[in-house]
CSV table of N, CA and C in Angstrom, one decimal:
chain,number,residue,atom,x,y,z
A,1136,MET,N,8.9,-10.7,0.7
A,1136,MET,CA,8.1,-11.3,1.7
A,1136,MET,C,9.0,-12.0,2.7
A,1137,ALA,N,8.6,-11.9,4.0
A,1137,ALA,CA,9.4,-12.6,5.0
A,1137,ALA,C,8.5,-13.4,5.9
A,1138,PHE,N,9.0,-14.6,6.3
A,1138,PHE,CA,8.3,-15.5,7.1
A,1138,PHE,C,9.1,-15.9,8.3
A,1139,ASP,N,8.5,-16.1,9.4
A,1139,ASP,CA,9.1,-16.7,10.6
A,1139,ASP,C,8.6,-18.1,10.7
A,1140,TYR,N,9.6,-19.0,10.9
A,1140,TYR,CA,9.2,-20.4,11.0
A,1140,TYR,C,9.6,-20.9,12.4
A,1141,TYR,N,8.6,-21.6,13.0
A,1141,TYR,CA,8.8,-22.2,14.3
A,1141,TYR,C,8.6,-23.7,14.2
A,1142,HIS,N,9.5,-24.5,14.7
A,1142,HIS,CA,9.3,-25.9,14.6
A,1142,HIS,C,9.9,-26.6,15.9
A,1143,ASN,N,9.1,-27.6,16.3
A,1143,ASN,CA,9.5,-28.3,17.5
A,1143,ASN,C,9.9,-29.7,17.2
A,1144,GLY,N,11.0,-29.9,16.5
A,1144,GLY,CA,11.4,-31.2,16.1
A,1144,GLY,C,12.9,-31.2,15.8
A,1145,THR,N,13.3,-32.2,15.1
A,1145,THR,CA,14.8,-32.3,14.7
A,1145,THR,C,15.1,-31.4,13.6
A,1146,ASP,N,16.4,-31.2,13.4
A,1146,ASP,CA,16.8,-30.4,12.3
A,1146,ASP,C,16.4,-31.0,10.9
A,1147,GLU,N,16.4,-32.3,10.8
A,1147,GLU,CA,16.0,-33.0,9.6
A,1147,GLU,C,14.5,-32.8,9.3
A,1148,GLU,N,13.7,-32.8,10.4
A,1148,GLU,CA,12.3,-32.6,10.2
A,1148,GLU,C,12.0,-31.2,9.8
A,1149,PHE,N,12.7,-30.3,10.4
A,1149,PHE,CA,12.5,-28.9,10.1
A,1149,PHE,C,12.9,-28.6,8.6
A,1150,GLU,N,14.0,-29.2,8.2
A,1150,GLU,CA,14.5,-29.0,6.8
A,1150,GLU,C,13.4,-29.6,5.8
A,1151,GLU,N,12.9,-30.7,6.1
A,1151,GLU,CA,11.8,-31.3,5.3
A,1151,GLU,C,10.6,-30.4,5.3
A,1152,TYR,N,10.2,-29.9,6.4
A,1152,TYR,CA,9.1,-29.0,6.5
A,1152,TYR,C,9.3,-27.7,5.8
A,1153,PHE,N,10.5,-27.1,5.9
A,1153,PHE,CA,10.8,-25.9,5.3
A,1153,PHE,C,10.8,-26.0,3.8
A,1154,LYS,N,11.4,-27.1,3.3
A,1154,LYS,CA,11.4,-27.4,1.8
A,1154,LYS,C,9.9,-27.4,1.3
A,1155,PHE,N,9.1,-28.1,2.0
A,1155,PHE,CA,7.7,-28.3,1.6
A,1155,PHE,C,7.0,-26.9,1.6
A,1156,VAL,N,7.1,-26.2,2.7
A,1156,VAL,CA,6.5,-24.9,2.8
A,1156,VAL,C,7.0,-23.9,1.7
A,1157,ARG,N,8.3,-24.0,1.4
A,1157,ARG,CA,8.9,-23.1,0.4
A,1157,ARG,C,8.3,-23.5,-1.0
A,1158,GLN,N,8.2,-24.8,-1.2
A,1158,GLN,CA,7.7,-25.2,-2.5
A,1158,GLN,C,6.2,-24.7,-2.7
A,1159,VAL,N,5.4,-24.9,-1.7
A,1159,VAL,CA,4.0,-24.4,-1.7
A,1159,VAL,C,4.0,-22.9,-2.0
A,1160,ALA,N,4.8,-22.1,-1.3
A,1160,ALA,CA,4.9,-20.7,-1.5
A,1160,ALA,C,5.3,-20.3,-2.9
A,1161,MET,N,6.3,-21.0,-3.4
A,1161,MET,CA,6.7,-20.7,-4.8
A,1161,MET,C,5.6,-21.1,-5.8
A,1162,GLU,N,4.9,-22.2,-5.6
A,1162,GLU,CA,3.8,-22.5,-6.5
A,1162,GLU,C,2.7,-21.5,-6.4
A,1163,ASP,N,2.3,-21.1,-5.1
A,1163,ASP,CA,1.3,-20.0,-5.0
A,1163,ASP,C,1.7,-18.7,-5.7
A,1164,PHE,N,3.0,-18.4,-5.6
A,1164,PHE,CA,3.4,-17.2,-6.2
A,1164,PHE,C,3.3,-17.3,-7.7
A,1165,GLU,N,3.7,-18.4,-8.3
A,1165,GLU,CA,3.6,-18.6,-9.7
A,1165,GLU,C,2.1,-18.6,-10.2
A,1166,LEU,N,1.2,-19.2,-9.4
A,1166,LEU,CA,-0.2,-19.2,-9.7
A,1166,LEU,C,-0.8,-17.8,-9.7
A,1167,CYS,N,-0.4,-17.1,-8.7
A,1167,CYS,CA,-0.9,-15.7,-8.6
A,1167,CYS,C,-0.4,-14.8,-9.8
A,1168,GLU,N,0.9,-15.0,-10.2
A,1168,GLU,CA,1.4,-14.3,-11.3
A,1168,GLU,C,0.7,-14.6,-12.6
A,1169,LYS,N,0.4,-15.9,-12.8
A,1169,LYS,CA,-0.3,-16.4,-14.0
A,1169,LYS,C,-1.7,-15.9,-14.0
A,1170,ALA,N,-2.4,-16.0,-12.9
A,1170,ALA,CA,-3.8,-15.5,-12.8
A,1170,ALA,C,-3.9,-14.0,-13.1
A,1171,GLN,N,-2.9,-13.3,-12.6
A,1171,GLN,CA,-2.9,-11.8,-12.8
A,1171,GLN,C,-2.7,-11.5,-14.3
A,1172,GLU,N,-1.8,-12.2,-14.9
A,1172,GLU,CA,-1.5,-12.0,-16.3
A,1172,GLU,C,-2.8,-12.3,-17.1
A,1173,ASN,N,-3.5,-13.4,-16.8
A,1173,ASN,CA,-4.7,-13.8,-17.5
A,1173,ASN,C,-5.9,-12.8,-17.2
A,1174,LEU,N,-5.9,-12.3,-16.0
A,1174,LEU,CA,-6.9,-11.3,-15.7
A,1174,LEU,C,-6.7,-10.0,-16.6
A,1175,GLU,N,-5.4,-9.6,-16.7
A,1175,GLU,CA,-5.1,-8.5,-17.5
A,1175,GLU,C,-5.4,-8.7,-19.0
A,1176,ARG,N,-5.3,-9.9,-19.4
A,1176,ARG,CA,-5.6,-10.2,-20.9
A,1176,ARG,C,-7.0,-10.5,-21.1
A,1177,GLY,N,-7.8,-10.6,-20.0
A,1177,GLY,CA,-9.2,-10.9,-20.2
A,1177,GLY,C,-9.5,-12.4,-20.5
A,1178,VAL,N,-8.5,-13.2,-20.2
A,1178,VAL,CA,-8.7,-14.7,-20.4
A,1178,VAL,C,-9.3,-15.3,-19.2
A,1179,TYR,N,-9.0,-14.8,-18.1
A,1179,TYR,CA,-9.5,-15.4,-16.8
A,1179,TYR,C,-10.4,-14.4,-16.1
A,1180,GLY,N,-11.5,-14.9,-15.5
A,1180,GLY,CA,-12.4,-14.0,-14.8
A,1180,GLY,C,-12.4,-14.5,-13.3
A,1181,GLU,N,-12.8,-13.6,-12.5
A,1181,GLU,CA,-12.9,-14.0,-11.1
A,1181,GLU,C,-14.0,-15.0,-10.9
A,1182,GLY,N,-13.9,-15.8,-10.0
A,1182,GLY,CA,-14.9,-16.9,-9.7
A,1182,GLY,C,-15.3,-16.9,-8.3
A,1183,ILE,N,-16.2,-17.8,-8.0
A,1183,ILE,CA,-16.7,-18.0,-6.6
A,1183,ILE,C,-15.7,-18.9,-5.9
A,1184,LEU,N,-15.4,-18.5,-4.6
A,1184,LEU,CA,-14.5,-19.3,-3.8
A,1184,LEU,C,-15.2,-20.6,-3.3
A,1185,ASN,N,-14.4,-21.7,-3.2
A,1185,ASN,CA,-14.9,-22.9,-2.7
A,1185,ASN,C,-15.1,-22.8,-1.2
A,1186,PRO,N,-16.3,-22.9,-0.6
A,1186,PRO,CA,-16.5,-22.7,0.8
A,1186,PRO,C,-15.8,-23.7,1.7
A,1187,VAL,N,-15.5,-24.9,1.1
A,1187,VAL,CA,-14.9,-25.9,1.9
A,1187,VAL,C,-13.3,-25.8,1.8
A,1188,LYS,N,-12.8,-25.6,0.7
A,1188,LYS,CA,-11.3,-25.6,0.5
A,1188,LYS,C,-10.7,-24.2,0.6
A,1189,GLU,N,-11.6,-23.2,0.5
A,1189,GLU,CA,-11.0,-21.8,0.6
A,1189,GLU,C,-11.7,-21.0,1.7
A,1190,ASN,N,-12.1,-21.7,2.8
A,1190,ASN,CA,-12.8,-21.0,3.9
A,1190,ASN,C,-11.9,-20.0,4.6
A,1191,GLY,N,-10.6,-20.2,4.6
A,1191,GLY,CA,-9.7,-19.2,5.2
A,1191,GLY,C,-9.8,-17.9,4.4
A,1192,VAL,N,-9.8,-18.0,3.1
A,1192,VAL,CA,-9.9,-16.8,2.2
A,1192,VAL,C,-11.2,-16.1,2.4
A,1193,LEU,N,-12.3,-16.9,2.5
A,1193,LEU,CA,-13.6,-16.3,2.7
A,1193,LEU,C,-13.7,-15.6,4.0
A,1194,PHE,N,-13.1,-16.2,5.1
A,1194,PHE,CA,-13.1,-15.6,6.4
A,1194,PHE,C,-12.3,-14.2,6.3
A,1195,TYR,N,-11.2,-14.3,5.7
A,1195,TYR,CA,-10.3,-13.1,5.6
A,1195,TYR,C,-11.0,-12.0,4.9
A,1196,GLN,N,-11.6,-12.3,3.7
A,1196,GLN,CA,-12.3,-11.3,2.9
A,1196,GLN,C,-13.5,-10.7,3.7
A,1197,GLY,N,-14.2,-11.6,4.5
A,1197,GLY,CA,-15.3,-11.1,5.3
A,1197,GLY,C,-14.9,-10.1,6.3
A,1198,ARG,N,-13.8,-10.5,7.0
A,1198,ARG,CA,-13.3,-9.6,8.1
A,1198,ARG,C,-12.8,-8.2,7.5
A,1199,VAL,N,-12.1,-8.3,6.3
A,1199,VAL,CA,-11.7,-7.0,5.7
A,1199,VAL,C,-12.9,-6.2,5.3
A,1200,ARG,N,-14.0,-6.9,4.7
A,1200,ARG,CA,-15.2,-6.1,4.4
A,1200,ARG,C,-15.8,-5.5,5.6
A,1201,GLU,N,-15.9,-6.2,6.7
A,1201,GLU,CA,-16.5,-5.7,7.9
A,1201,GLU,C,-15.7,-4.5,8.4
A,1202,CYS,N,-14.4,-4.6,8.4
A,1202,CYS,CA,-13.5,-3.5,8.9
A,1202,CYS,C,-13.7,-2.2,8.0
A,1203,VAL,N,-13.8,-2.5,6.7
A,1203,VAL,CA,-13.9,-1.3,5.7
A,1203,VAL,C,-15.2,-0.7,5.9
A,1204,TYR,N,-16.3,-1.4,6.1
A,1204,TYR,CA,-17.6,-0.8,6.3
A,1204,TYR,C,-17.7,-0.1,7.6
A,1205,LYS,N,-17.1,-0.6,8.6
A,1205,LYS,CA,-17.1,0.0,9.9
A,1205,LYS,C,-16.3,1.3,9.9
A,1206,GLN,N,-15.2,1.3,9.2
A,1206,GLN,CA,-14.3,2.5,9.1
A,1206,GLN,C,-15.1,3.6,8.3
A,1207,PHE,N,-15.8,3.1,7.2
A,1207,PHE,CA,-16.6,4.1,6.4
A,1207,PHE,C,-17.6,4.7,7.2
A,1208,GLU,N,-18.4,4.0,8.0
A,1208,GLU,CA,-19.4,4.5,8.8
A,1208,GLU,C,-18.9,5.5,9.9
A,1209,GLU,N,-17.7,5.2,10.5
A,1209,GLU,CA,-17.1,6.1,11.4
A,1209,GLU,C,-16.7,7.4,10.8
A,1210,GLU,N,-16.1,7.3,9.6
A,1210,GLU,CA,-15.6,8.5,8.9
A,1210,GLU,C,-16.8,9.3,8.5
A,1211,LYS,N,-17.9,8.7,8.0
A,1211,LYS,CA,-19.1,9.4,7.6
A,1211,LYS,C,-19.7,10.1,8.8
A,1212,ALA,N,-19.8,9.5,10.0
A,1212,ALA,CA,-20.3,10.2,11.1
A,1212,ALA,C,-19.4,11.4,11.5
A,1213,GLU,N,-18.1,11.2,11.5
A,1213,GLU,CA,-17.2,12.3,11.8
A,1213,GLU,C,-17.3,13.4,10.9
A,1214,LYS,N,-17.5,13.1,9.6
A,1214,LYS,CA,-17.7,14.2,8.6
A,1214,LYS,C,-19.0,14.9,8.8
A,1215,GLU,N,-20.1,14.2,9.2
A,1215,GLU,CA,-21.3,14.9,9.5
A,1215,GLU,C,-21.2,15.9,10.7
A,1216,VAL,N,-20.5,15.5,11.7
A,1216,VAL,CA,-20.2,16.3,12.8
A,1216,VAL,C,-19.4,17.6,12.4
A,1217,ARG,N,-18.4,17.3,11.6
A,1217,ARG,CA,-17.5,18.5,11.2
A,1217,ARG,C,-18.4,19.4,10.3
A,1218,GLU,N,-19.2,18.9,9.4
A,1218,GLU,CA,-20.0,19.8,8.6
A,1218,GLU,C,-21.0,20.5,9.4
A,1219,LYS,N,-21.6,19.9,10.4
A,1219,LYS,CA,-22.6,20.6,11.3
A,1219,LYS,C,-21.9,21.7,12.1
A,1220,ASP,N,-20.7,21.4,12.6
A,1220,ASP,CA,-20.0,22.4,13.4
A,1220,ASP,C,-19.6,23.6,12.5
A,1221,ALA,N,-19.2,23.3,11.2
A,1221,ALA,CA,-18.8,24.3,10.3
A,1221,ALA,C,-20.0,25.2,9.9
A,1222,TRP,N,-21.2,24.6,9.8
A,1222,TRP,CA,-22.4,25.3,9.4
A,1222,TRP,C,-22.8,26.2,10.6
A,1223,GLU,N,-22.7,25.7,11.8
A,1223,GLU,CA,-23.1,26.5,13.0
A,1223,GLU,C,-22.1,27.6,13.1
A,1224,LYS,N,-20.9,27.4,12.9
A,1224,LYS,CA,-19.9,28.5,13.0
A,1224,LYS,C,-20.2,29.6,11.9
A,1225,ARG,N,-20.4,29.1,10.7
A,1225,ARG,CA,-20.7,30.0,9.6
A,1225,ARG,C,-22.0,30.8,9.9
A,1226,GLU,N,-23.0,30.2,10.5
A,1226,GLU,CA,-24.3,30.9,10.7
A,1226,GLU,C,-24.2,31.7,12.0
A,1227,GLY,N,-23.1,31.6,12.8
A,1227,GLY,CA,-23.0,32.3,14.1
A,1227,GLY,C,-23.9,31.7,15.2
A,1228,ILE,N,-24.2,30.4,15.1
A,1228,ILE,CA,-25.0,29.7,16.1
A,1228,ILE,C,-24.1,29.3,17.2
A,1229,VAL,N,-24.5,29.6,18.4
A,1229,VAL,CA,-23.7,29.3,19.6
A,1229,VAL,C,-24.1,27.9,20.1
A,1230,LYS,N,-25.4,27.6,20.0
A,1230,LYS,CA,-25.9,26.4,20.6
A,1230,LYS,C,-27.1,25.9,19.8
A,1231,VAL,N,-27.2,24.6,19.7
A,1231,VAL,CA,-28.4,24.0,19.0
A,1231,VAL,C,-29.0,23.1,20.0
A,1232,ILE,N,-30.3,23.4,20.3
A,1232,ILE,CA,-31.1,22.5,21.3
A,1232,ILE,C,-32.0,21.6,20.5
A,1233,GLU,N,-31.8,20.3,20.7
A,1233,GLU,CA,-32.6,19.3,20.0
A,1233,GLU,C,-33.7,18.8,20.9
A,1234,VAL,N,-35.0,18.9,20.4
A,1234,VAL,CA,-36.1,18.4,21.1
A,1234,VAL,C,-36.8,17.4,20.2
A,1235,GLY,N,-36.7,16.1,20.5
A,1235,GLY,CA,-37.3,15.1,19.6
A,1235,GLY,C,-36.6,15.2,18.2
A,1236,ASP,N,-37.5,15.3,17.2
A,1236,ASP,CA,-36.9,15.5,15.8
A,1236,ASP,C,-36.7,16.9,15.4
A,1237,ALA,N,-37.1,17.8,16.3
A,1237,ALA,CA,-36.9,19.3,15.9
A,1237,ALA,C,-35.6,19.8,16.6
A,1238,ALA,N,-35.0,20.8,16.0
A,1238,ALA,CA,-33.8,21.5,16.5
A,1238,ALA,C,-34.0,23.0,16.5
A,1239,VAL,N,-33.6,23.6,17.5
A,1239,VAL,CA,-33.7,25.1,17.6
A,1239,VAL,C,-32.3,25.6,17.7
A,1240,ALA,N,-32.0,26.6,16.9
A,1240,ALA,CA,-30.7,27.2,16.9
A,1240,ALA,C,-30.8,28.5,17.7
A,1241,VAL,N,-29.8,28.6,18.7
A,1241,VAL,CA,-29.8,29.8,19.5
A,1241,VAL,C,-28.4,30.5,19.2
A,1242,SER,N,-28.5,31.8,18.9
A,1242,SER,CA,-27.3,32.5,18.7
A,1242,SER,C,-26.9,33.5,19.8
């Protein structure tokens, strides 16, 4: 993992900030490793996120969910078009005229 750090202060302030951020990152890494080990052993189960203290995680998960659903719907629509085109080609249909809910195939 790589991080970029930007700081507008003295070298001493940056060093203090960097040490703190590094400590938090190492603690997070260790917590993730332990949680994963416990998940694999069946000791720990997933839980509900705290909406106050973990709102960043909730936001991120929500955005990922939205993007995945959107991508799924786009791919589903593209697949339907491809399947329709393949069917028309297989049946020798040159043009399909749609009138309301009905469709007429013209070859």
